[in-house]
Coordinates of C-alpha atoms and ligand atoms in Angstrom, one line a residue:
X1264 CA 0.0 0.0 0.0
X1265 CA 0.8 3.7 -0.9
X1266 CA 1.5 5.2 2.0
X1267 CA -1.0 8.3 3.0
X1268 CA 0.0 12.0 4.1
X1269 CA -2.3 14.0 6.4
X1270 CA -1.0 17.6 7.0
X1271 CA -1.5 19.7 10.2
X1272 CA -2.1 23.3 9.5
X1273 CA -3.2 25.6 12.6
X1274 CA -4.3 29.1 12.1
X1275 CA -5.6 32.5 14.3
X1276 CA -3.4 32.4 17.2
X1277 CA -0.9 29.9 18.1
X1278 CA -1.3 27.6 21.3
X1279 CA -4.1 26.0 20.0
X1280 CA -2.9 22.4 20.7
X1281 CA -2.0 21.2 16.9
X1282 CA 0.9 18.8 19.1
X1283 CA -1.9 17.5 20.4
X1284 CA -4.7 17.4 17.8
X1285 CA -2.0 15.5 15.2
X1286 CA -1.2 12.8 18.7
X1287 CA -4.5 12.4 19.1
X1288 CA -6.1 12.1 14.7
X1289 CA -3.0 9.3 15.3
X1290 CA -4.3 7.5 18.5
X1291 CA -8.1 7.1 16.5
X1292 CA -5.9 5.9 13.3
X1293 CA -4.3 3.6 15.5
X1294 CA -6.8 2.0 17.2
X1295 CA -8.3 1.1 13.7
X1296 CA -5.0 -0.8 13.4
X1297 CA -3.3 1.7 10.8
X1298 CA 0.5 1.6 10.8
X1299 CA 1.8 5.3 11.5
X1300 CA 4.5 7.9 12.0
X1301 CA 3.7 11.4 12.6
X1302 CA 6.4 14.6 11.8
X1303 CA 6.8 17.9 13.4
X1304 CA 8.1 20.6 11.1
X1305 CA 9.7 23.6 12.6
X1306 CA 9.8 27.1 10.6
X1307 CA 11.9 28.7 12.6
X1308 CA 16.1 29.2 11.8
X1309 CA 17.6 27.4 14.7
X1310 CA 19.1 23.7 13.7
X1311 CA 17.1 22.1 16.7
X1312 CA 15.6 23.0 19.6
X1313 CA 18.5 22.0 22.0
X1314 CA 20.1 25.3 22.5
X1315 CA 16.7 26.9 22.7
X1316 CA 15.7 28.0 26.4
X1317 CA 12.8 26.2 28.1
X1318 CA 11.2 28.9 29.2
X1319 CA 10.4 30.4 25.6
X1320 CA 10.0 27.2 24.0
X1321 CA 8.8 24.3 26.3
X1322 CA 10.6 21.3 27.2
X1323 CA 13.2 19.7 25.0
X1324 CA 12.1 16.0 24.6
X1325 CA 14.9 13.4 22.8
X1326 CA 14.4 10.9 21.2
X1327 CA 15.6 7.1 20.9
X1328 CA 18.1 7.8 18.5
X1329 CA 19.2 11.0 20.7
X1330 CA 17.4 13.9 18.6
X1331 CA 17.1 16.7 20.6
X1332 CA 13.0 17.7 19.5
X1333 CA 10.5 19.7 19.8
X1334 CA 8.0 19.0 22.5
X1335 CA 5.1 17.5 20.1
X1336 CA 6.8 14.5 19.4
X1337 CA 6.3 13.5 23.6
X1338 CA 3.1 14.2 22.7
X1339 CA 3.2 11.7 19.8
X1340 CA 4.7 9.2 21.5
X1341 CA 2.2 9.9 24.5
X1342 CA -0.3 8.9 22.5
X1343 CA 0.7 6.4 20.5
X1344 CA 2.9 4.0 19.9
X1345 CA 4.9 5.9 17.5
X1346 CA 8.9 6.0 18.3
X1347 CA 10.1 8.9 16.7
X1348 CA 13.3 9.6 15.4
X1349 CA 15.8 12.3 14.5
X1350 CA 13.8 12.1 10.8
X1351 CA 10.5 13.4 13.0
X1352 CA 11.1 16.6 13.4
X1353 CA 13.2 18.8 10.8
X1354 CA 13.8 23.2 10.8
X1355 CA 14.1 25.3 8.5
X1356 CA 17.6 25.6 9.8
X1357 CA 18.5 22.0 9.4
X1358 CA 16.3 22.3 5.8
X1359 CA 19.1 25.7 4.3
X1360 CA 22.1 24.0 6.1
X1361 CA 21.3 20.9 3.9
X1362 CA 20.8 22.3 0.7
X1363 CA 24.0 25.1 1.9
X1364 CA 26.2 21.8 1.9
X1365 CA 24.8 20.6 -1.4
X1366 CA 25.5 23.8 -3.0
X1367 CA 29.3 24.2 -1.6
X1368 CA 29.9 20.4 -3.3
X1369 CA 28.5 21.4 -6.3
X1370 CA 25.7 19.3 -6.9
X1371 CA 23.9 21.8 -8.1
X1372 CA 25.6 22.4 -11.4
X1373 CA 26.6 25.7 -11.4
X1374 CA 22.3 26.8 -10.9
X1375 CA 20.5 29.3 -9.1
X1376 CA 19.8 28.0 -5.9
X1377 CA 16.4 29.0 -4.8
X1378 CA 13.2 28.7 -2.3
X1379 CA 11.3 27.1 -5.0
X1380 CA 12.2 24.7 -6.4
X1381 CA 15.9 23.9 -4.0
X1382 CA 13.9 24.5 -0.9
X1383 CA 10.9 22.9 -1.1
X1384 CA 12.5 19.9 -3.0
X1385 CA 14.6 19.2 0.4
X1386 CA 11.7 19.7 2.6
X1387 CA 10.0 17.0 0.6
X1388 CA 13.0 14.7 0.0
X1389 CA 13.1 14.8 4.3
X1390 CA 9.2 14.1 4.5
X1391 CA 9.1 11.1 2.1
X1392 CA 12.3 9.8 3.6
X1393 CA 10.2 9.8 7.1
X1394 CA 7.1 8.3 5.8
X1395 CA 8.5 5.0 4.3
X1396 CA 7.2 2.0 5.0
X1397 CA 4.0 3.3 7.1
X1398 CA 0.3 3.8 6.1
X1399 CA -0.6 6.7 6.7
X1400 CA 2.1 9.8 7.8
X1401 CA 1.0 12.6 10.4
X1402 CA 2.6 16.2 9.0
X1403 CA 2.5 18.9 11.6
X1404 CA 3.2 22.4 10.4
X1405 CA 4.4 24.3 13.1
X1406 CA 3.6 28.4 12.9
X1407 CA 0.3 29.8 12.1
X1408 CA -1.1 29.9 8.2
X1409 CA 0.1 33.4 7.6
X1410 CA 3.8 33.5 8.9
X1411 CA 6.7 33.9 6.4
X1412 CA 8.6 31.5 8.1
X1413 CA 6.5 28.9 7.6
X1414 CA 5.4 29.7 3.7
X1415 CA 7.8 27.3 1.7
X1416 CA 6.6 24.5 4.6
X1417 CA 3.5 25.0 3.1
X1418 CA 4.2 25.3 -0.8
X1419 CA 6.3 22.1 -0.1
X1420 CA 3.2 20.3 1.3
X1421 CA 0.7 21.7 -1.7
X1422 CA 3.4 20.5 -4.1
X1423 CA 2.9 17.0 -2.5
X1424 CA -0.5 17.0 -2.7
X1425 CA 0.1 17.9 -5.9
X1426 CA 2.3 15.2 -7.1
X1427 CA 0.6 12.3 -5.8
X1428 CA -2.6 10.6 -6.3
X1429 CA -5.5 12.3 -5.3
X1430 CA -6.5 10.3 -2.3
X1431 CA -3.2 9.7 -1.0
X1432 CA -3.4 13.3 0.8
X1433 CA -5.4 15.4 2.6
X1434 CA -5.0 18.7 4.7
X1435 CA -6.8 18.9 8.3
X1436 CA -6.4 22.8 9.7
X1437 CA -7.2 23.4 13.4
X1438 CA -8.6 26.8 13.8
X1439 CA -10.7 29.0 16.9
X1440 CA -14.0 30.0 16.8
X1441 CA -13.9 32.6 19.5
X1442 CA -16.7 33.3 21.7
X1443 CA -17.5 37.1 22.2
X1444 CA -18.9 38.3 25.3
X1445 CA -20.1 41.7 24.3
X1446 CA -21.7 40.1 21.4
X1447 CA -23.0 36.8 23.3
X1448 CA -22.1 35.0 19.7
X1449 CA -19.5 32.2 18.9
X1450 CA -17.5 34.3 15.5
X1451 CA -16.5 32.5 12.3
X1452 CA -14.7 35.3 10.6
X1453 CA -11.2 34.5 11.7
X1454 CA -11.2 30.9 10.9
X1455 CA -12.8 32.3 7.6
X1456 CA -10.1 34.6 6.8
X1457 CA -7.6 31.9 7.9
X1458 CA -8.6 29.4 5.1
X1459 CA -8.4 31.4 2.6
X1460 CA -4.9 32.2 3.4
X1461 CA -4.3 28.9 3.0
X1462 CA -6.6 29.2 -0.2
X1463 CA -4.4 31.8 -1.7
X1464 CA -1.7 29.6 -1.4
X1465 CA -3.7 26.5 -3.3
X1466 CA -4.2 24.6 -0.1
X1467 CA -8.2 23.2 0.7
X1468 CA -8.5 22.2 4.0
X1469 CA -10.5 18.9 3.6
X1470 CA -11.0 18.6 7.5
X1471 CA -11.5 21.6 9.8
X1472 CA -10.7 21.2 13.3
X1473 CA -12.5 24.1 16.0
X1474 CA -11.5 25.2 19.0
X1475 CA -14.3 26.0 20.7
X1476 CA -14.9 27.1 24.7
X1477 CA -18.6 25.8 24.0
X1478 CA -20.7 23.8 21.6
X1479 CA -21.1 24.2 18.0
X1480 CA -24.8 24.4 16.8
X1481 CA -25.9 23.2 13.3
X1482 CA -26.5 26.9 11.9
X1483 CA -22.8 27.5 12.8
X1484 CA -21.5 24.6 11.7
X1485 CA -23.0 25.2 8.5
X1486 CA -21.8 28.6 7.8
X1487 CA -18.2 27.5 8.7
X1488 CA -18.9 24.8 6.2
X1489 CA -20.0 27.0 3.4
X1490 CA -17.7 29.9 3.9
X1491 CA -14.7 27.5 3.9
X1492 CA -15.8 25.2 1.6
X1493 CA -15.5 22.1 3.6
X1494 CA -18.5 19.9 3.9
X1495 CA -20.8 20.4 6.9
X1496 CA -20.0 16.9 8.2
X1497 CA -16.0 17.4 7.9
X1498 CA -16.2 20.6 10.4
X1499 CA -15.4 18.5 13.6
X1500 CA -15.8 21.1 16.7
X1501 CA -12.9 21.1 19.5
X1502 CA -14.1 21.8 22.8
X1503 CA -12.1 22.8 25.6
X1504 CA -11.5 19.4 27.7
X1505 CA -10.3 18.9 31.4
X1506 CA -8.4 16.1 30.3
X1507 CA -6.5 15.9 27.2
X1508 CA -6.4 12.4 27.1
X1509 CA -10.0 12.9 26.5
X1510 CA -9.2 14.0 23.0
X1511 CA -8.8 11.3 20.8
X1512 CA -12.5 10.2 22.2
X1513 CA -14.2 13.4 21.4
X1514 CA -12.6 13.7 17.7
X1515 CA -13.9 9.9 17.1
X1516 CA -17.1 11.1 18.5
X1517 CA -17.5 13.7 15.8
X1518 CA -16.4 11.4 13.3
X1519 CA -13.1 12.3 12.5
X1520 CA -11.4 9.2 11.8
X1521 CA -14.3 7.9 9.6
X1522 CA -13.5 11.1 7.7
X1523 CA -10.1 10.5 6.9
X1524 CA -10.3 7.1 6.4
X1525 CA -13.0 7.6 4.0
X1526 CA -11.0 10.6 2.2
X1527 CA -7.8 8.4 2.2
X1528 CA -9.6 5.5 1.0
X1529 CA -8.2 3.5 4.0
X1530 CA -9.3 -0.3 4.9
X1531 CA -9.0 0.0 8.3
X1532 CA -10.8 -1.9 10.8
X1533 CA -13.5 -1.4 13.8
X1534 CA -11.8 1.0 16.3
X1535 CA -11.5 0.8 20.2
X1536 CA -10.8 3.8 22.1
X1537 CA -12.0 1.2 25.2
X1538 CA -8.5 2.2 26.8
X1539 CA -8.8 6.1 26.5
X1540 CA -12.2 5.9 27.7
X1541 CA -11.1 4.0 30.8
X1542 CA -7.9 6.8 31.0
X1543 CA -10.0 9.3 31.4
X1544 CA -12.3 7.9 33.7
X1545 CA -9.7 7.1 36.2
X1546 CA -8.7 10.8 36.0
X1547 CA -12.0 12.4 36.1
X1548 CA -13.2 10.1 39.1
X1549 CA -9.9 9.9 41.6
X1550 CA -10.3 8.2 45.0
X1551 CA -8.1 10.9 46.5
X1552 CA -4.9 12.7 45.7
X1553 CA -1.3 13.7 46.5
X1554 CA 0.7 16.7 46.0
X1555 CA 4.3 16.6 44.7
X1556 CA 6.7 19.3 45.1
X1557 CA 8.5 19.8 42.0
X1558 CA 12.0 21.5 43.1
X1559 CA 13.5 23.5 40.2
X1560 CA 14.0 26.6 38.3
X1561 CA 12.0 26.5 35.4
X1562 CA 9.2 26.6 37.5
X1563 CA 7.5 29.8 35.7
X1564 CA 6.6 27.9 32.1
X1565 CA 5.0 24.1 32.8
X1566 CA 6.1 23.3 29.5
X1567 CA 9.4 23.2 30.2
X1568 CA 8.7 20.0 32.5
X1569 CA 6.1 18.7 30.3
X1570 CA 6.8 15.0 29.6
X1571 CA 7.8 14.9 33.8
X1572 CA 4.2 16.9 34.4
X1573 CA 2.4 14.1 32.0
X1574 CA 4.4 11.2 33.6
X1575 CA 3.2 12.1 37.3
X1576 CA -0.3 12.6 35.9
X1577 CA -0.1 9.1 34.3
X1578 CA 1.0 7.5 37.3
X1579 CA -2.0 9.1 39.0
X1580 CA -4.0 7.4 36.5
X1581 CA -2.7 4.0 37.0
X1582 CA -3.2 4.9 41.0
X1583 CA -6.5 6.0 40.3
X1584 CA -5.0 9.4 42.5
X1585 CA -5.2 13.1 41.4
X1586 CA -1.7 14.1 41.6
X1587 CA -1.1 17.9 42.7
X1588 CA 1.6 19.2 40.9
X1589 CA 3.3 22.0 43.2
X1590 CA 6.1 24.1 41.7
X1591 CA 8.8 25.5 43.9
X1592 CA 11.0 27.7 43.1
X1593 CA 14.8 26.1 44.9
X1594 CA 16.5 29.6 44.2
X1595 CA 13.8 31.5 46.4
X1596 CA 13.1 29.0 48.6
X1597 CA 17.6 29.2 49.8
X1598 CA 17.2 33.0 49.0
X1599 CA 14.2 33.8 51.7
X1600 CA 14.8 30.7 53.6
X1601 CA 11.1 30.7 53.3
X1602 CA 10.8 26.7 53.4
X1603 CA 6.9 26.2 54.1
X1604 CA 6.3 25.0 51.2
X1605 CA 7.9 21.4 51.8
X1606 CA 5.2 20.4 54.3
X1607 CA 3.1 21.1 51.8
X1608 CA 4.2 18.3 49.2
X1609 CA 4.3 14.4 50.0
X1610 CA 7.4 13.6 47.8
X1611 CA 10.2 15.6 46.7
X1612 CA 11.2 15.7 42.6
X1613 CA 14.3 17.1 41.7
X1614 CA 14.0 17.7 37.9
X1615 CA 17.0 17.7 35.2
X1616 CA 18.5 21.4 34.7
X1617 CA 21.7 23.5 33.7
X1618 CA 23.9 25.6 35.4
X1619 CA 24.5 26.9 39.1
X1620 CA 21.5 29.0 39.5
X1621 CA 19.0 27.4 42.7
X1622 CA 21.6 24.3 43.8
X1623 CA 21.8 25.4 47.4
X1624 CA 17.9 25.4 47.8
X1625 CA 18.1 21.9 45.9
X1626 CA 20.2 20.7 48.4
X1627 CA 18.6 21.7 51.5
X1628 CA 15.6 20.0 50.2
X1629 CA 17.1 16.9 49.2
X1630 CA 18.6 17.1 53.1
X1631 CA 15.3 17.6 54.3
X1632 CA 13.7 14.5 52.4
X1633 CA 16.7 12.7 53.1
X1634 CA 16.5 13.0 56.7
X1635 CA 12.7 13.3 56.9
X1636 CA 11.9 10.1 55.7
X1637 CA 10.1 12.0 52.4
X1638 CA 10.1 10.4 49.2
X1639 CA 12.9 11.3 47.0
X1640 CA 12.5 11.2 42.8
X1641 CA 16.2 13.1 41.4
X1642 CA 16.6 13.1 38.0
X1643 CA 19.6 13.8 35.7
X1644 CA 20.8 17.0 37.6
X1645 CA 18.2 15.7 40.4
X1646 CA 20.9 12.6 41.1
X1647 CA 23.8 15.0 40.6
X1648 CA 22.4 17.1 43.3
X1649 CA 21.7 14.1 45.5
X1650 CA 25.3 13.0 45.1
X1651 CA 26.5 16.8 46.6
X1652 CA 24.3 16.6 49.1
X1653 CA 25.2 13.1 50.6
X1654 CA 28.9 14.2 50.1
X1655 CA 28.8 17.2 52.1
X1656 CA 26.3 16.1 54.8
X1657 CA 27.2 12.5 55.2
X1658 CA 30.6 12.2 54.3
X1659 CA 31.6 15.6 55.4
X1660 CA 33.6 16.3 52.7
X1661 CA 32.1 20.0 52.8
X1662 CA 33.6 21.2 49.4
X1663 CA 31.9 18.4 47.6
X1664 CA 30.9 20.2 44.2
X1665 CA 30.2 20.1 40.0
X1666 CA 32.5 21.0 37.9
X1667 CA 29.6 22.8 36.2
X1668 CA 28.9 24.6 38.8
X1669 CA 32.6 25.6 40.1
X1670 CA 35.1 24.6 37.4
X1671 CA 38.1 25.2 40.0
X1672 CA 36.2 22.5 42.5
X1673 CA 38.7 20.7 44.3
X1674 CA 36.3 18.3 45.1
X1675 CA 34.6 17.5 41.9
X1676 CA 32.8 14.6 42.7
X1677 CA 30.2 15.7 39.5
X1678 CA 32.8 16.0 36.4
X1679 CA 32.6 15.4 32.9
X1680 CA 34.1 12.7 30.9
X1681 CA 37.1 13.1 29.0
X1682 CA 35.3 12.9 25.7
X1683 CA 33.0 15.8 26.6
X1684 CA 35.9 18.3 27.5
X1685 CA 37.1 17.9 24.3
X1686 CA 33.6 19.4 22.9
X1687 CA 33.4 22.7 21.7
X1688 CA 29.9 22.9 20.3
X1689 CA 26.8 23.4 22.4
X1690 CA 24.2 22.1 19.9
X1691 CA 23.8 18.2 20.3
X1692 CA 26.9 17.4 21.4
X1693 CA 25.8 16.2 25.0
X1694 CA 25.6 12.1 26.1
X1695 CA 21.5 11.8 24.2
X1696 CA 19.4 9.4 23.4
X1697 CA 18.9 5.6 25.0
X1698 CA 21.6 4.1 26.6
X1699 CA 21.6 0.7 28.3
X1700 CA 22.2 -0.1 32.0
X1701 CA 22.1 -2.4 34.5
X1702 CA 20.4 -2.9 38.3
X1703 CA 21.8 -4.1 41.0
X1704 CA 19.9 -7.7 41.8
X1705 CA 17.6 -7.4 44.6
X1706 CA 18.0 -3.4 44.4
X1707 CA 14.8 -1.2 45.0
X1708 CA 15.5 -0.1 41.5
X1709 CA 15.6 -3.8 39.7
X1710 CA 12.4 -4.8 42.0
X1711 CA 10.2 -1.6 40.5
X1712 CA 11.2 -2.2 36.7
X1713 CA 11.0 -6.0 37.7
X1714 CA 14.3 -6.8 35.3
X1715 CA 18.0 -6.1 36.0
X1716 CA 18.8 -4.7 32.0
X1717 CA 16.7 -1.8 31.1
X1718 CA 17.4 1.5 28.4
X1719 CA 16.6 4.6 29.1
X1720 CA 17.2 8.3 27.2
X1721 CA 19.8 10.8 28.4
X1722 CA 20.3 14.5 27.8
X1723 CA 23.5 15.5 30.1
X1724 CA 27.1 16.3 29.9
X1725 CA 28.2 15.8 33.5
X1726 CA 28.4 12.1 35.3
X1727 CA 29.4 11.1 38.5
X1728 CA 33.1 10.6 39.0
X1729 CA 34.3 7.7 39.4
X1730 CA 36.7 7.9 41.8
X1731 CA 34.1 8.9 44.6
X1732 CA 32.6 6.0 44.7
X1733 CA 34.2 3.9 47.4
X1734 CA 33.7 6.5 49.6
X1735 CA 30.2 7.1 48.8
X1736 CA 29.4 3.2 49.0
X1737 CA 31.3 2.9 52.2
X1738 CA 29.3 6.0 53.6
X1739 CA 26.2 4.0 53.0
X1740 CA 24.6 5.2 49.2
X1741 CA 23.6 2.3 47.3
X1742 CA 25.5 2.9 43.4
X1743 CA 22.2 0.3 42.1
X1744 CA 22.4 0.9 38.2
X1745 CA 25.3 1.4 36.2
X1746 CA 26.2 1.8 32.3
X1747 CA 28.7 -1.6 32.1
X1748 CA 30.0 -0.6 29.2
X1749 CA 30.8 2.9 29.7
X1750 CA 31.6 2.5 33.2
X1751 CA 29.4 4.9 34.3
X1752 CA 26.6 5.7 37.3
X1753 CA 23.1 5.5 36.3
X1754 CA 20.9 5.0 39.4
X1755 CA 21.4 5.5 43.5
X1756 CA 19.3 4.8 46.0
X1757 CA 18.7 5.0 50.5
X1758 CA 18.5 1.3 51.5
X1759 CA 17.1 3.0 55.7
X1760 CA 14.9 5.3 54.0
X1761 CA 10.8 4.3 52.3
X1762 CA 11.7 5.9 48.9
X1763 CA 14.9 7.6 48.0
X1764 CA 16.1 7.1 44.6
X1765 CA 17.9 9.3 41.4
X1766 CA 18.7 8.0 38.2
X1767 CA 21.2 9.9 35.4
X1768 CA 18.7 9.3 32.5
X1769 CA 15.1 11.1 32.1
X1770 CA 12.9 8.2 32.6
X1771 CA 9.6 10.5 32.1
X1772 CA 10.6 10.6 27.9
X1773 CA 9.2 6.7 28.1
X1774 CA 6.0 7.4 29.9
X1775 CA 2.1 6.8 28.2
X1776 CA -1.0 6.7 30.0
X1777 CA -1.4 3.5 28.6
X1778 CA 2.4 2.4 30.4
X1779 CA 3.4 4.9 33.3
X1780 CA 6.6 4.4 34.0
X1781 CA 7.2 2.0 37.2
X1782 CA 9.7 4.5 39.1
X1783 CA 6.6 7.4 38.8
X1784 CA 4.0 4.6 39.4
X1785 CA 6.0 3.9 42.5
X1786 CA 7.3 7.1 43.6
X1787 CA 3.7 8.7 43.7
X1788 CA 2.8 5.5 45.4
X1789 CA 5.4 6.1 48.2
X1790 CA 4.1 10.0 48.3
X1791 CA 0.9 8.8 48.9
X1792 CA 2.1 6.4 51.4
X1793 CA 3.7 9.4 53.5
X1794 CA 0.8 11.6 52.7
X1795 CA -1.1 8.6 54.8
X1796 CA 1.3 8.6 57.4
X1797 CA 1.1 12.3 58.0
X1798 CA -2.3 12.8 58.4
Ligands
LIG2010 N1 23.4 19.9 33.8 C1 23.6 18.5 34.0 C2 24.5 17.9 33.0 O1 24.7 18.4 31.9 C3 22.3 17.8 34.1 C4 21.6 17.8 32.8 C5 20.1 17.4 33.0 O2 19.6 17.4 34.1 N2 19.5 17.0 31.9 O3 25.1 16.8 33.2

């Protein structure tokens, strides 16, 4: 079979949830057993995101194959069992530094190199490169119809339309239909004018998507459908939703997925959304809940912790528990001393990070846990941190420090490996993507995963040094994962303490609702635990 392209388009404003709307057209093409990959492209100029700061831009999620992506694709792999690559998600940058290259070798021949056709031919030389070998692929434009950046994504996209058959593609384009308080009246015209932007450039939307903060009646409906020119049945309305994993339910409900399957001319059999259905249920109807104090410095944007939000959320589901996410901010918290918050949360989560900025207030937190008997989650910089602490307060050796944080250290118990001090770059040159390790038998760690050899995704450039460890193993911290081959530390735990545990990897870049990752499942188990024990 041909494989099938659906395009993502979003218009008005930006924020509208397209990452999610393309997840979620995927988990109803899924569950009708249709074999998929969905793509992210990125107009703007920077090569990837992994030099881009969270704040402005949201979490940086990597992939398998150590991609450093845009945030969309943990939304794709959220919600379905996609495992995207470093062919997902593709720039502009990455698009002119290609075609910059081919130019400097020549292969060009001596010709104008131009948007159209140099340009566009690249972008879809990298999109049909993705797509092999699956059914159907998910395209997700990022930018609004409208921007420049994003005008030769879209000429690309028409052009593909355009060269292959004509039920082998089909544009979807997610738009708002504001409501207007003055005017107690749900408005059309923006969406209106937004399609035929897209218009102008030669692209149809077949499917429109609407964002909506109430329902759609028929009359509207219609007069979207008219003005647009999409038929009244294709205009699927959007409504706000308390859960997002209630998504993929509601677009099946207003027939989405029998849309595109009938435009595509798919054979694709009976879905079951049985399992998002039962999802949402558990996180609509919780027996109680537990509040987790998220210790960091990118507390200001959720997005920047989004896959570690969604993978305490989905452990709540499996728990059947509303988990309270409560943000605290370690540089104020050492700053004011002001440390009322911690009785506030029933486990502690040190989050990955960079730089020197909020360390002390991570470390009198982890020493409070520590010696409070609190559940303890550190991850990445979060076992780094938990390392510095258990160095200066248990082992006494008081200078205990990162070389990232004070390169002079004389005490560098966090250091980088050889290899990385040899880097210069700061754009995906870190330790990324999956790496293997291995758990101590009989360790808290190899008892939650239930198997001694697991893989998990990294994103860091620091690592413990080895020639601490002795000392930290005769002082009583369990070293209970480790990269063999590498020689390297991947996971510590507290053997007299109910849940202490930091791992080097970012185990929240594997977590679904449908599969919550054991260490959350069990750390928000232990928080509850505590949050029993308190009360
Ligand atoms: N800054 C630390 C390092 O580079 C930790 C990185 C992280 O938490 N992702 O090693």
């Amino acid at each position: 079979m041909k494989t099938k392209f659906i395009f993502v388009t979003g218009g008005v404003v930006s924020s509208l949830g397209k990452g999610i709307a393309a997840a979620s057209i995927g988990a109803t093409l899924e569950s009708r057993g249709l074999k998929l990959t969905i793509l992210k492209l990125d107009p703007y100029i920077n090569v990837d995101p992994g030099t881009m700061n969270p704040l402005q831009h949201g979490e940086v999620f990597v992939t398998e194959d150590g991609y450093e992506a845009d945030l969309d694709l943990g939304h794709y792999e959220r919600y379905t069992n996609v495992i995207t690559t470093r062919d997902s998600n593709f720039t502009t940058g990455q698009i002119y530094n290609t075609v910059i290259q081919k130019e400097r070798r020549g292969e060009y021949l001596g010709k104008t190199v131009q948007v159209i056709p140099h340009i566009t031919d690249q972008i879809k030389e990298n999109i049909y490169k993705a797509a092999e070998g699956f059914d159907v692929a998910l395209v997700e434009i990022g930018g609004t119809v409208g921007d420049i950046e994003s005008l030769p994504f879209l000429e690309a996209i028409r052009q593909i339309s355009h060269d292959l058959e004509r039920h082998q593609t089909m544009f979807i384009h997610l738009t708002l239909i504001p409501w207007i308080a003055a005017a107690e009246e749900l408005k059309t015209k923006p969406t209106q004018h937004s399609v035929n932007k897209l218009r102008e450039i030669g692209i149809q939307p077949d499917i429109l998507i609407c964002r909506t903060d109430r329902p759609l009646d028929e009359e509207l409906r219609r007069k979207i459908a008219l003005f647009t020119n999409v038929a009244y049945d294709s205009v699927i309305e959007a409504q706000d939703v308390e859960c997002v994993y209630a998504v993929p339910l509601n677009f099946h409900k207003e027939g989405l997925d029998s849309r595109v399957v009938e435009h595509l001319q798919l054979w694709a059999k009976r879905p079951n959304l049985q399992i998002w259905a039962d999802i949402v249920d558990s996180y609509m109807n919780p027996k109680d809940e537990v509040t987790i104090g998220i210790i960091g410095k990118y507390t200001d944007l959720k997005d920047s912790y989004k896959s570690l939000n969604e993978a305490l959320i989905h452990a709540g589901i499996a728990l059947n528990l509303k988990v309270n996410l409560h943000y605290v901010d370690s540089e104020k918290l050492h700053d004011t001393g002001d440390t009322s918050d911690w009785a506030k949360c029933d486990g502690f989560l040190i989050p990955g990070g960079f730089g020197k900025r909020g360390i002390k207030g991570k470390i009198d937190s982890i020493q409070y846990a520590r010696e409070n008997k609190i559940p303890f989650f550190g991850i990445c910089l979060g076992l780094q941190v938990a390392i510095l602490e258990y160095a200066q307060n248990v082992l006494g050796i008081k200078n205990a420090d990162s070389t990232e944080f004070n390169p002079s250290t004389t005490e560098n118990i966090i250091d980088m490996m050889a290899e990385q001090k040899e880097v210069k770059n700061l754009g995906g040159t870190m330790r990324l993507g999956a790496f293997k390790a291995t758990l101590q038998k009989d360790s808290m760690a190899a008892k939650i995963y239930g198997k001694e050899e697991i893989s998990e995704r990294h994103r860091h450039r620091w690592e413990v040094n080895n020639k601490y460890i002795s000392a930290l193993e005769e002082g009583g911290l369990k070293i209970s994962g480790k990269n063999k081959d590498l020689d390297l530390v991947e996971v510590i735990e507290l053997e007299d303490h109910p849940w202490f545990l930091a791992v080097q990897y970012h185990p929240e870049f594997k977590s679904k609702p449908i599969a919550p990752h054991p260490l959350f499942q069990s750390f928000v188990e232990a928080a509850y635990q505590n949050k029993g024990k308190k009360s």
